[in-house]
Tab-separated table of C-alpha atoms and ligand atoms in Angstrom:
chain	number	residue	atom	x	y	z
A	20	UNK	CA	126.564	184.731	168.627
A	21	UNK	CA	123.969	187.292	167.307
A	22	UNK	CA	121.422	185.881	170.284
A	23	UNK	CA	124.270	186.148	172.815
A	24	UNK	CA	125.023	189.740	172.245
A	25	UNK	CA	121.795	191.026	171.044
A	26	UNK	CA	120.377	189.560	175.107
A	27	UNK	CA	122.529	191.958	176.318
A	28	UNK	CA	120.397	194.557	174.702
A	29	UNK	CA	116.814	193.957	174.226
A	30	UNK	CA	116.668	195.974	171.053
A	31	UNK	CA	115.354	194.625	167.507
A	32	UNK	CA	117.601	197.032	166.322
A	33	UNK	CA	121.449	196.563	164.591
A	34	UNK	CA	123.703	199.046	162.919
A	35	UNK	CA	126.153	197.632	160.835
A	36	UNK	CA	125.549	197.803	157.139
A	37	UNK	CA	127.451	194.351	156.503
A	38	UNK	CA	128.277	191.236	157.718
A	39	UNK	CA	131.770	189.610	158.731
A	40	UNK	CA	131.560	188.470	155.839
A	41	UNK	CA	131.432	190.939	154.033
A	42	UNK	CA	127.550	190.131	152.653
A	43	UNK	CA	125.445	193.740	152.292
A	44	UNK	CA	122.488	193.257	154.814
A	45	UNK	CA	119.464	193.820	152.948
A	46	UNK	CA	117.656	194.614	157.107
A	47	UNK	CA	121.046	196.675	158.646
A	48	UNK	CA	118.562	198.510	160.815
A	49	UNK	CA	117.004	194.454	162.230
A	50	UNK	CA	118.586	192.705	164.498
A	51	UNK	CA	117.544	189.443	166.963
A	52	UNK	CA	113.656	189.478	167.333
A	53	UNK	CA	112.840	190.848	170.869
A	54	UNK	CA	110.666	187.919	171.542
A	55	UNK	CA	113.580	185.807	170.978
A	56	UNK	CA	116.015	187.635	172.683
A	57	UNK	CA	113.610	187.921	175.946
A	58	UNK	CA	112.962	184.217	175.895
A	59	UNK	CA	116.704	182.906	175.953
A	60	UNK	CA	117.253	185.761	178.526
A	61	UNK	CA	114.530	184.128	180.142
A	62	UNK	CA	115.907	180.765	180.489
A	63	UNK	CA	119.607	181.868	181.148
A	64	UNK	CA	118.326	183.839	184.308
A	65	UNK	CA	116.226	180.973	184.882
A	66	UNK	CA	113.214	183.852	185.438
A	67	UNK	CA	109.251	183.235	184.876
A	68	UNK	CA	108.617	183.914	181.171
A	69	UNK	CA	106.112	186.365	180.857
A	70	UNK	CA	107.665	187.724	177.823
A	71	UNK	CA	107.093	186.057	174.585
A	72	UNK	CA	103.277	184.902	174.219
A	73	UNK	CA	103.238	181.003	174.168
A	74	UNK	CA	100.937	179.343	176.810
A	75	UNK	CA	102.169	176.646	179.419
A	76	UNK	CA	99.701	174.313	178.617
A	77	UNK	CA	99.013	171.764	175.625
A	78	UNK	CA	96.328	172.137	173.119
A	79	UNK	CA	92.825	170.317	173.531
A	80	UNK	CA	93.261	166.785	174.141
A	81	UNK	CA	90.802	165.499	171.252
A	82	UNK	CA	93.341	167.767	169.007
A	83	UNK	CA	96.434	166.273	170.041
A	84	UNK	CA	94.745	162.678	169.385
A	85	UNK	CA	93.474	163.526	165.781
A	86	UNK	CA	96.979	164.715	164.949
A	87	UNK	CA	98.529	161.508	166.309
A	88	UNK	CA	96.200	159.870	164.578
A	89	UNK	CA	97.011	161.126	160.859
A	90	UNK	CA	100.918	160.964	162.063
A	91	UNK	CA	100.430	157.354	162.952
A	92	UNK	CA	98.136	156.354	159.935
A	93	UNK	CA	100.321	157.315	157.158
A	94	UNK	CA	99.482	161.159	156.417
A	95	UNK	CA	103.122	162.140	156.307
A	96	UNK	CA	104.193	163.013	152.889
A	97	UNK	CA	103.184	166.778	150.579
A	98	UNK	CA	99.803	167.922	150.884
A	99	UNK	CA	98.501	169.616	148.478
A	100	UNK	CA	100.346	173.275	147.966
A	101	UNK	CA	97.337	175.473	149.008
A	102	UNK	CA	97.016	173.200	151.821
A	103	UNK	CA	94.117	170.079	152.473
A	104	UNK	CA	89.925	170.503	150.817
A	105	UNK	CA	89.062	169.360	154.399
A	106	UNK	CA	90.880	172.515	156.319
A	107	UNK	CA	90.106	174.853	153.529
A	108	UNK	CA	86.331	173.741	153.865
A	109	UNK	CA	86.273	173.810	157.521
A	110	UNK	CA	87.626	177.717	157.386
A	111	UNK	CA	85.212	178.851	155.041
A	112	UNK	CA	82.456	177.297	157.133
A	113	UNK	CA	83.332	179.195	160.209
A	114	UNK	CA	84.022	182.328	158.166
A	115	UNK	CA	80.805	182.233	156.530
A	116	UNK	CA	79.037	181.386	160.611
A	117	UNK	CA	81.110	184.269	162.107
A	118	UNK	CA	81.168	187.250	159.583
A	119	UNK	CA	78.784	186.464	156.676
A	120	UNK	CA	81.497	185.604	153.897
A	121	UNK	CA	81.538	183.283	151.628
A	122	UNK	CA	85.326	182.321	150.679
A	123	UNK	CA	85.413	179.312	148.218
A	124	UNK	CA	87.786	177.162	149.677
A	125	UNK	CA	89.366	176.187	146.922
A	126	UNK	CA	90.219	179.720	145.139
A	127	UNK	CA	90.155	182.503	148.730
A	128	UNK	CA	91.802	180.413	151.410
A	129	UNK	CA	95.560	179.304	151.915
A	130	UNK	CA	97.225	177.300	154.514
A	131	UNK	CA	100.265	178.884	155.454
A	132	UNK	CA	103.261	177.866	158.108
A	133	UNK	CA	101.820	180.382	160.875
A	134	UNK	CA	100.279	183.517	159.952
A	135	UNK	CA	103.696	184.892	159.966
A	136	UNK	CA	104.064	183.388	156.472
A	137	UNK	CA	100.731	184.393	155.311
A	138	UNK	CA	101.742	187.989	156.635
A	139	UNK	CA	105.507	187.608	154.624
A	140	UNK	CA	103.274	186.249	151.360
A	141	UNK	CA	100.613	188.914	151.190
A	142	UNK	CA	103.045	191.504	151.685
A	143	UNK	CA	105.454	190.104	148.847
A	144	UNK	CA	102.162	190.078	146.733
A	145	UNK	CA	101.179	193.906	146.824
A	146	UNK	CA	104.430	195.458	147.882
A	147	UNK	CA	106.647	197.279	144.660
A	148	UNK	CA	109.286	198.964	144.918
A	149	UNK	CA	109.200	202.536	146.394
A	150	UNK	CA	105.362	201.601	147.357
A	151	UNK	CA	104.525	202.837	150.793
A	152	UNK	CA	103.024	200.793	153.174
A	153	UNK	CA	100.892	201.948	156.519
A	154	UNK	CA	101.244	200.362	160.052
A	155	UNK	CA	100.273	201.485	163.427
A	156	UNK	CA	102.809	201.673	166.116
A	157	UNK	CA	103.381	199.983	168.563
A	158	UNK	CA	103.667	197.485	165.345
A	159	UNK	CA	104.099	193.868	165.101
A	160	UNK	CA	107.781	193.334	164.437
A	161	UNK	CA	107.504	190.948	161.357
A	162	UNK	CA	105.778	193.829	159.189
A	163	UNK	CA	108.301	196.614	158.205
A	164	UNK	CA	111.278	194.389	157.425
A	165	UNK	CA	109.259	192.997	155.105
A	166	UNK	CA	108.046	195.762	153.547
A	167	UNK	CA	112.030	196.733	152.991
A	168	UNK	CA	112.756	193.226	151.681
A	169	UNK	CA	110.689	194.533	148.968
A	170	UNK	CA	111.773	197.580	148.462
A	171	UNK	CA	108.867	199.331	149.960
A	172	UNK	CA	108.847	202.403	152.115
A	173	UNK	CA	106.941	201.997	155.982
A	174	UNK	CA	105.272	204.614	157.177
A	175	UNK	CA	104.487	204.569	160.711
A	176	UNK	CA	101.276	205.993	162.379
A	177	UNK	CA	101.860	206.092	166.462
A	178	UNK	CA	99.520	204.904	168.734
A	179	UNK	CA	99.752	206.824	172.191
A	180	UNK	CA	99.064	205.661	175.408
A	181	UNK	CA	96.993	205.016	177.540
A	182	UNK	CA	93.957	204.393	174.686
A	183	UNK	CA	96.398	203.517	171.386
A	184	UNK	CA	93.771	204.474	169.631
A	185	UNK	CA	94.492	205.105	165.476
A	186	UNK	CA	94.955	208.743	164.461
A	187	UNK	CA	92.600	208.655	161.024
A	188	UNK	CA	93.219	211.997	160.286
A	189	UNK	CA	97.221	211.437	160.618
A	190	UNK	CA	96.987	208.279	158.309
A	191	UNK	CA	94.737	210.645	155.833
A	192	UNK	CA	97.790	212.625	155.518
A	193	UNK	CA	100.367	210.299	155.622
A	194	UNK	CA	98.709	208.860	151.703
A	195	UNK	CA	100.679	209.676	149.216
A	196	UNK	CA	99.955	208.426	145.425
A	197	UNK	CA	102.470	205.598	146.122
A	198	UNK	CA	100.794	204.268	149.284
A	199	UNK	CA	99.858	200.755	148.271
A	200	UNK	CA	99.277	199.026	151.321
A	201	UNK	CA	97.589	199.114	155.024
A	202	UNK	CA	98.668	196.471	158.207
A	203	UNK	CA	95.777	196.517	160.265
A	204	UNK	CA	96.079	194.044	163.807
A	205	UNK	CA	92.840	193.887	166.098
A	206	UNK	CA	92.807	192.699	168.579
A	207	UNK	CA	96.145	193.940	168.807
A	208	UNK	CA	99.177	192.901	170.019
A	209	UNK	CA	101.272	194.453	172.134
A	210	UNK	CA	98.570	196.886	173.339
A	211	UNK	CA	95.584	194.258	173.753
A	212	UNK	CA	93.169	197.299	172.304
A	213	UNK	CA	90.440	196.359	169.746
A	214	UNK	CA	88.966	198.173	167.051
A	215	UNK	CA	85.685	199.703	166.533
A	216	UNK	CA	83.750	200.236	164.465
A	217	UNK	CA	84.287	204.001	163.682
A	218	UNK	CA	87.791	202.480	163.015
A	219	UNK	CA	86.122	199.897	160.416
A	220	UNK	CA	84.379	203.043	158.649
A	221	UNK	CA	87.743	205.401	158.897
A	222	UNK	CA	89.484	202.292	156.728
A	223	UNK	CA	86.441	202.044	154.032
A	224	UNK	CA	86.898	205.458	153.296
A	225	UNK	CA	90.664	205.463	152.275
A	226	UNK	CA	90.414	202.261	151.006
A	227	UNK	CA	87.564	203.199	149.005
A	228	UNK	CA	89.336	206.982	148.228
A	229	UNK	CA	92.390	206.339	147.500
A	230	UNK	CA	91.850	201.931	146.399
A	231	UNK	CA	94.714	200.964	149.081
A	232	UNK	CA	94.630	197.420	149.717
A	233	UNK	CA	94.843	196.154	153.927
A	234	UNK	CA	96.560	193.191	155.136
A	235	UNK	CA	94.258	192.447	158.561
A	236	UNK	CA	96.040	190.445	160.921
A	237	UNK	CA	93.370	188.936	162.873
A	238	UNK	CA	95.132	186.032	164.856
A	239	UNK	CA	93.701	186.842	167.996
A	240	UNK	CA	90.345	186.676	166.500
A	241	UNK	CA	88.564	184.675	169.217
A	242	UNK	CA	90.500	186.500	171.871
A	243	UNK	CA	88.393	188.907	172.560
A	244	UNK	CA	86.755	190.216	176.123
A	245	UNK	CA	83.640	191.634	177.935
A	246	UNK	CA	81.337	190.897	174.982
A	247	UNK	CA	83.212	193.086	172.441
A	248	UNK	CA	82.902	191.357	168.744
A	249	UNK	CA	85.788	191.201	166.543
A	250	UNK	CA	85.449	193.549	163.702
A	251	UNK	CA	86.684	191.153	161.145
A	252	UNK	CA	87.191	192.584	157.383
A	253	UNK	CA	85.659	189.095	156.458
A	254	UNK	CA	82.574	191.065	157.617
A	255	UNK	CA	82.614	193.949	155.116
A	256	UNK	CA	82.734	193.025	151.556
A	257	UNK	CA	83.889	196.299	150.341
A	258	UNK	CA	87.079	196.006	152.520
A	259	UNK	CA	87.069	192.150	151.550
A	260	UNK	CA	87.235	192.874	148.106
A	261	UNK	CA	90.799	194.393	148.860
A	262	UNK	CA	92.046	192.486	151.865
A	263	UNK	CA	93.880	189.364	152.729
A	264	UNK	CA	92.874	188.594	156.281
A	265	UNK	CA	95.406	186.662	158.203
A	266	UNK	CA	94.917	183.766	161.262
A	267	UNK	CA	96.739	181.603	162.816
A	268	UNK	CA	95.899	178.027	164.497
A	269	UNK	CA	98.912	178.297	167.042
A	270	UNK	CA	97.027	181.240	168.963
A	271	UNK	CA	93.867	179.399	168.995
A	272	UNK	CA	94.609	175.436	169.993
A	273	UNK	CA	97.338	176.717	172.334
A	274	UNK	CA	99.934	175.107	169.555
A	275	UNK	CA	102.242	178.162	168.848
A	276	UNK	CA	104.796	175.698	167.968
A	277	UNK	CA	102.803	174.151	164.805
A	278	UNK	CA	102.901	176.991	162.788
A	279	UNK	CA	99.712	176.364	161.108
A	280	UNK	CA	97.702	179.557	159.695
A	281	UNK	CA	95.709	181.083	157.088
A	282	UNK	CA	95.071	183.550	154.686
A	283	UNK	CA	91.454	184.470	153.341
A	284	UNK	CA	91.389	186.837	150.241
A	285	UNK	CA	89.671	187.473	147.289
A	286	UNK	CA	90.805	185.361	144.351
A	287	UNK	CA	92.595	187.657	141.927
A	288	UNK	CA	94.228	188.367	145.639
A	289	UNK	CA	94.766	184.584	146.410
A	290	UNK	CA	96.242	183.524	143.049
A	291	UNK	CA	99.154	186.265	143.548
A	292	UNK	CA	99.538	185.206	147.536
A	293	UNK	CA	99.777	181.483	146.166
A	294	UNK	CA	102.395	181.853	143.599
A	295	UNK	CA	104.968	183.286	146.774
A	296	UNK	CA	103.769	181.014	149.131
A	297	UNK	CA	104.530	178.224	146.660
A	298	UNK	CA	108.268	179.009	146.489
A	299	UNK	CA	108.429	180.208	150.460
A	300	UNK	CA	107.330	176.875	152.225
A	301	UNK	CA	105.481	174.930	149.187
A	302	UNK	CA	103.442	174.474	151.715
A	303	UNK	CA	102.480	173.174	155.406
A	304	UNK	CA	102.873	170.294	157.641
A	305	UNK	CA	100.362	167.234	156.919
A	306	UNK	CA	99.003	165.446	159.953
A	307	UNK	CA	98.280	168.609	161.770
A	308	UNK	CA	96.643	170.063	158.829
A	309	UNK	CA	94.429	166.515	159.118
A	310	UNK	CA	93.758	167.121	163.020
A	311	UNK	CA	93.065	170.607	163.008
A	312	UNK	CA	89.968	169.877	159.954
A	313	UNK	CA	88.632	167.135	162.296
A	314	UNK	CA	88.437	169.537	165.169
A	315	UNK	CA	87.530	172.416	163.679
A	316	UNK	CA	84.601	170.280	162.127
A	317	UNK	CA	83.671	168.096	165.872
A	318	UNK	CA	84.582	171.600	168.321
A	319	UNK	CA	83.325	174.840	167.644
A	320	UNK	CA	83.221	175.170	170.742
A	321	UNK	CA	86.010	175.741	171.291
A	322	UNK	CA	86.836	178.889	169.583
A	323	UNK	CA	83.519	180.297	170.627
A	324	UNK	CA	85.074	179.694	174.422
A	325	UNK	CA	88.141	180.715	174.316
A	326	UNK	CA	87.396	184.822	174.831
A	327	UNK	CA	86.191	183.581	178.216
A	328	UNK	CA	88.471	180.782	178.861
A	329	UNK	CA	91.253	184.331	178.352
A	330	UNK	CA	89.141	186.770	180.099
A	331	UNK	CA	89.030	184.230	183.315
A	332	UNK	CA	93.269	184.417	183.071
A	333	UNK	CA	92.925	188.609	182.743
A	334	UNK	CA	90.945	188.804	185.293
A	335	UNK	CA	92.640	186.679	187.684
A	336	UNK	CA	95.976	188.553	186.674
A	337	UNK	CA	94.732	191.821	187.060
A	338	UNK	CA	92.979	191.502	189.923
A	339	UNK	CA	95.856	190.064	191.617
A	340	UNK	CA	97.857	192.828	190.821
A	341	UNK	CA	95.281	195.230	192.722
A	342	UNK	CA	97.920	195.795	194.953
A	343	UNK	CA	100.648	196.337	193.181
A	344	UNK	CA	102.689	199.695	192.147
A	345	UNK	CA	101.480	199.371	187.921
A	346	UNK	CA	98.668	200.879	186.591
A	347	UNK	CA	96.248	198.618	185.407
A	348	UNK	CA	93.975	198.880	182.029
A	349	UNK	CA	92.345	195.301	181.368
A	350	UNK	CA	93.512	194.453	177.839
A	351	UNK	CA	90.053	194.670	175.605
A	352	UNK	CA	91.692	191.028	173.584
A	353	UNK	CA	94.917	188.905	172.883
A	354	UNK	CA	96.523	187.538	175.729
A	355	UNK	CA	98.612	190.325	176.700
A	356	UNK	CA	98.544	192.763	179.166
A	357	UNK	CA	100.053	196.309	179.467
A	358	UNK	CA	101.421	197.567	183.043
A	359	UNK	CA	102.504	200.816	183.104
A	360	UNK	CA	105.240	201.510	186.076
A	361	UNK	CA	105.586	205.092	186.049
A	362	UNK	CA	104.427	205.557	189.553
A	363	UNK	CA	107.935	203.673	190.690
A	364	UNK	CA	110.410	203.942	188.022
A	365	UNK	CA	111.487	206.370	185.849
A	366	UNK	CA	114.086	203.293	183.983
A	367	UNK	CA	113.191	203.281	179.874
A	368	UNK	CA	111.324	200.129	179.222
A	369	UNK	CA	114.322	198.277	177.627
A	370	UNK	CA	116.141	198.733	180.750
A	371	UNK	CA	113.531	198.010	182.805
A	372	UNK	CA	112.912	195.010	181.466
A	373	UNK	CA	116.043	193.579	181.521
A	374	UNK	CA	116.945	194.210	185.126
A	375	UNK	CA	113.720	192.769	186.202
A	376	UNK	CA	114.473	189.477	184.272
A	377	UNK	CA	118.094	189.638	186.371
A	378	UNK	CA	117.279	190.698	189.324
A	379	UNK	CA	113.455	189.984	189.820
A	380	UNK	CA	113.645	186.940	187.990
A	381	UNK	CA	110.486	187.940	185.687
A	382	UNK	CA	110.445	187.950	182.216
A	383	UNK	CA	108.353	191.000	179.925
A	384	UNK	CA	108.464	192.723	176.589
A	385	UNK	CA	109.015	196.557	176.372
A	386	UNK	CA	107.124	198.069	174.384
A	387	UNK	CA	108.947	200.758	172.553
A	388	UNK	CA	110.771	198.568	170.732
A	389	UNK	CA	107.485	198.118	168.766
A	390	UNK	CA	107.707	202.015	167.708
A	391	UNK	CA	109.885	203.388	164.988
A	392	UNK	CA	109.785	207.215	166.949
A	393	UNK	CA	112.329	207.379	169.397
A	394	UNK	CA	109.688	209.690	171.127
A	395	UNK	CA	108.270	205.914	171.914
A	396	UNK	CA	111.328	206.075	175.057
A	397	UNK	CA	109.712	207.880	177.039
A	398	UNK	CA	106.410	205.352	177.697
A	399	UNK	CA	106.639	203.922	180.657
A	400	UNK	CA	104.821	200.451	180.068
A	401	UNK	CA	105.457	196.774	179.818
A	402	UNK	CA	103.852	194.002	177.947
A	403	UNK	CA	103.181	190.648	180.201
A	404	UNK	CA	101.842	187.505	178.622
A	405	UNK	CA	99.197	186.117	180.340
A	406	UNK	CA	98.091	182.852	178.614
A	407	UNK	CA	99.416	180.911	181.423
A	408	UNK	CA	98.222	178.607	184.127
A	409	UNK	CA	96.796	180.369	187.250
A	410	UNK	CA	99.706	178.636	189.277
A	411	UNK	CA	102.254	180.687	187.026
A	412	UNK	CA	99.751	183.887	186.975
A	413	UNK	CA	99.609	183.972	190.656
A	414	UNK	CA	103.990	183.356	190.703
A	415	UNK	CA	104.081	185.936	188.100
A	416	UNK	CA	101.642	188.403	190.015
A	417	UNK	CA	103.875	187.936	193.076
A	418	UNK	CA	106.834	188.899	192.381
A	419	UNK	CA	105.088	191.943	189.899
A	420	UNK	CA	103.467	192.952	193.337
A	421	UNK	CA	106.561	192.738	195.772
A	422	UNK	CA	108.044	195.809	193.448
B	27	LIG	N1	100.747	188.569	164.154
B	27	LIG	C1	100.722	188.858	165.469
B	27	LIG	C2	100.176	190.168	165.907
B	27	LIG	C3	101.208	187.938	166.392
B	27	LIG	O1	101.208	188.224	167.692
B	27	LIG	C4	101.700	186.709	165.921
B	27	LIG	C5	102.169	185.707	166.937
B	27	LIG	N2	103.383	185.288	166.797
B	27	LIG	C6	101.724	186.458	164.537
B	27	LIG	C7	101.239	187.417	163.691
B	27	LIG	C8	102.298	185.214	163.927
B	27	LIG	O2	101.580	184.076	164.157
B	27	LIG	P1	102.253	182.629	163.984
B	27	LIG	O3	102.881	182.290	165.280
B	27	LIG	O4	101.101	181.761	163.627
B	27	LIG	O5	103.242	182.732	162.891
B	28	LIG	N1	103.494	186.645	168.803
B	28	LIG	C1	104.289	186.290	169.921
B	28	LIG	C2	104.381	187.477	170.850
B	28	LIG	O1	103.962	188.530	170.528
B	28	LIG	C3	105.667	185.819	169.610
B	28	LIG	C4	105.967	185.412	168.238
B	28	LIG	C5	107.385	185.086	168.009
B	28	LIG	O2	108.090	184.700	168.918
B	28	LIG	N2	107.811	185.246	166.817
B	28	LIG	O3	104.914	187.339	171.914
């Protein structure tokens, strides 16, 4: 019922204080996630999805064997709460290859049902009541009611278009002597901007300042383009010290639907994280965990690919948009791209988006919902997945192009 009427309405948004029933909401202000609602609007309009990012293809082959493997070979019961050595081990080697740290597997790194668990557990950690927490809009949808589930207070810094680039002297001012936490997301979804690192050094300085700790959600690490490297906190041991970096498998081994991620932090950090994630999930599926050590052990490669196995799929979808009515600025990482339609339409974005899944029969995200300022209405722009095959990309760009 909620899905039904919240697809009539692409808004994560709800008003009423209680349920039918009579239960006092503890999110009145949260309703269906957008990603959810776009998707079954999606299929009941039977349009091309280009809304919530999952790719239309499987995961490596090799990966899908080793997981069949350990599912056929008796690997099916609890493993062990902070999830296997093996996994643990092979994290903390290709942490400690990519961004100089040195996690110890057994005390800095959790395996956690997607990093959307890892992101629920390190914000239960830090988050008191009346503590304020700092995110950058267009946000993430996952963080803020999160943040209220613990009684914190969100305070949101907007990112403007067309750069989304963060405001450092707003956030200065937004620190108050209750501001606990900073949500950090490069490369960043919905906007596909990454950080820099003047960014990196803005962050050291308030952490350092004022001792904030950061949540980084970095699970489109290795989706990153045109040579740009990923400014992982991993890197900086200052900002390690007080961060709990966040990844996710599904985003990487095109297997969304394993929710299989991480969490690296600092073990006074990690022991804290653990003791929620324990009584959240216990902990995460078993054979995957298995597969995903073996091929993060055998193929590298393939994370070290897969910015230009991504930036082949931008390119193609951007240049086949060329001549099309949306202005165009190549995501920098993630798999999304932003098209901004002000040059045909002066619809809001939630409307937009929903005619075009009736009546164009193509699926997108608007991206105001992402914004607590209502101000947010008045961007004209659209988020389109891209981690598709080129036969969808070239569907997709089609119809995008016939507007
Ligand atoms: N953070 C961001 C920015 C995301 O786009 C996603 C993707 N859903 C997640 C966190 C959660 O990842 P997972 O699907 O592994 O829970
Ligand atoms: N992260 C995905 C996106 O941004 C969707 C995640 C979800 O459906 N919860 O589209």
């Amino acid at each position: 019922m909620a899905d039904s009427q919240a697809s009539s309405q692409p808004s994560s948004k709800a008003s009423s204080q209680q349920s039918e029933q009579g239960l006092q909401s503890k999110l009145p202000e949260v309703g269906t996630t957008i990603f959810t609602v776009m998707s079954a609007l999606a299929a009941e309009e039977g349009a091309l999805n280009l809304s919530q990012g999952f790719p239309d293809f499987d995961g490596p082959p090799a990966l899908l064997e080793r997981v069949q493997y350990y599912l056929t070979h008796g690997y099916n019961q609890y493993p062990p709460m902070m999830g296997i050595a093996a996994l643990r081990e092979a994290i903390a080697v290709k942490v400690r290859n990519l961004y100089g740290a040195d996690p110890d597997p057994d005390t800095d790194i959790t395996i956690t049902s997607g990093g959307t668990e890892a992101l629920f557990c390190a914000i239960a950690a830090v988050v008191q009541p009346d503590d304020e927490v700092i995110v950058f809009d267009p946000a993430y949808d996952s963080y803020a009611p999160v943040v209220t589930l613990q009684g914190g207070i969100t305070r949101h810094v907007a990112m403007s278009p067309p750069a989304y680039r963060v405001d450092w002297d707003r956030v200065a001012d937004l620190i108050t002597p209750r501001t606990r936490l900073i949500i950090t997301n490069t490369p960043h979804n919905p906007t596909g901007t990454v950080w820099a690192q003047d960014d990196i050094e803005a962050l050291r300085t308030l952490v350092a300042k004022y001792g904030l700790y950061v949540l980084a959600d970095e699970v489109y690490e290795h989706i990153i383009f045109d040579g740009l490297e990923h400014v992982s906190l991993c890197r900086y041991p200052d900002l390690f010290e007080r961060s709990f970096v966040v990844s996710s498998f599904g985003k990487t081994y095109h297997t969304t639907g394993w929710k299989i991620g991480y969490c690296v932090a600092p073990a006074a950090l990690t022991k804290e994280f653990r003791k929620i994630h324990q009584f959240v999930t216990f902990t995460s599926n078993t054979p995957v965990q298995h597969g995903l050590a073996d091929f993060l052990r055998d193929h590298p490669e393939h994370h070290l690919e897969l910015g230009g196995f991504y930036q082949q799929k931008r390119d193609l979808f951007c240049r086949l948009l060329e001549g099309s009515r949306f202005d165009v600025a190549p995501s920098a990482g993630t798999y999304f791209q932003l098209l901004g339609y002000e040059r045909f339409s002066d619809e809001l974005d939630t409307d937009l988006a929903l005619r075009l899944t009736r009546e164009a029969k193509i699926a997108s995200i608007p991206v105001s919902i992402f914004y607590e300022d209502a101000a947010a209405e008045r961007y004209r722009v659209l988020r389109f997945c891209f981690c598709k095959d080129d036969e969808t990309l070239r569907q997709g760009a089609e119809i995008l192009c016939g507007l």
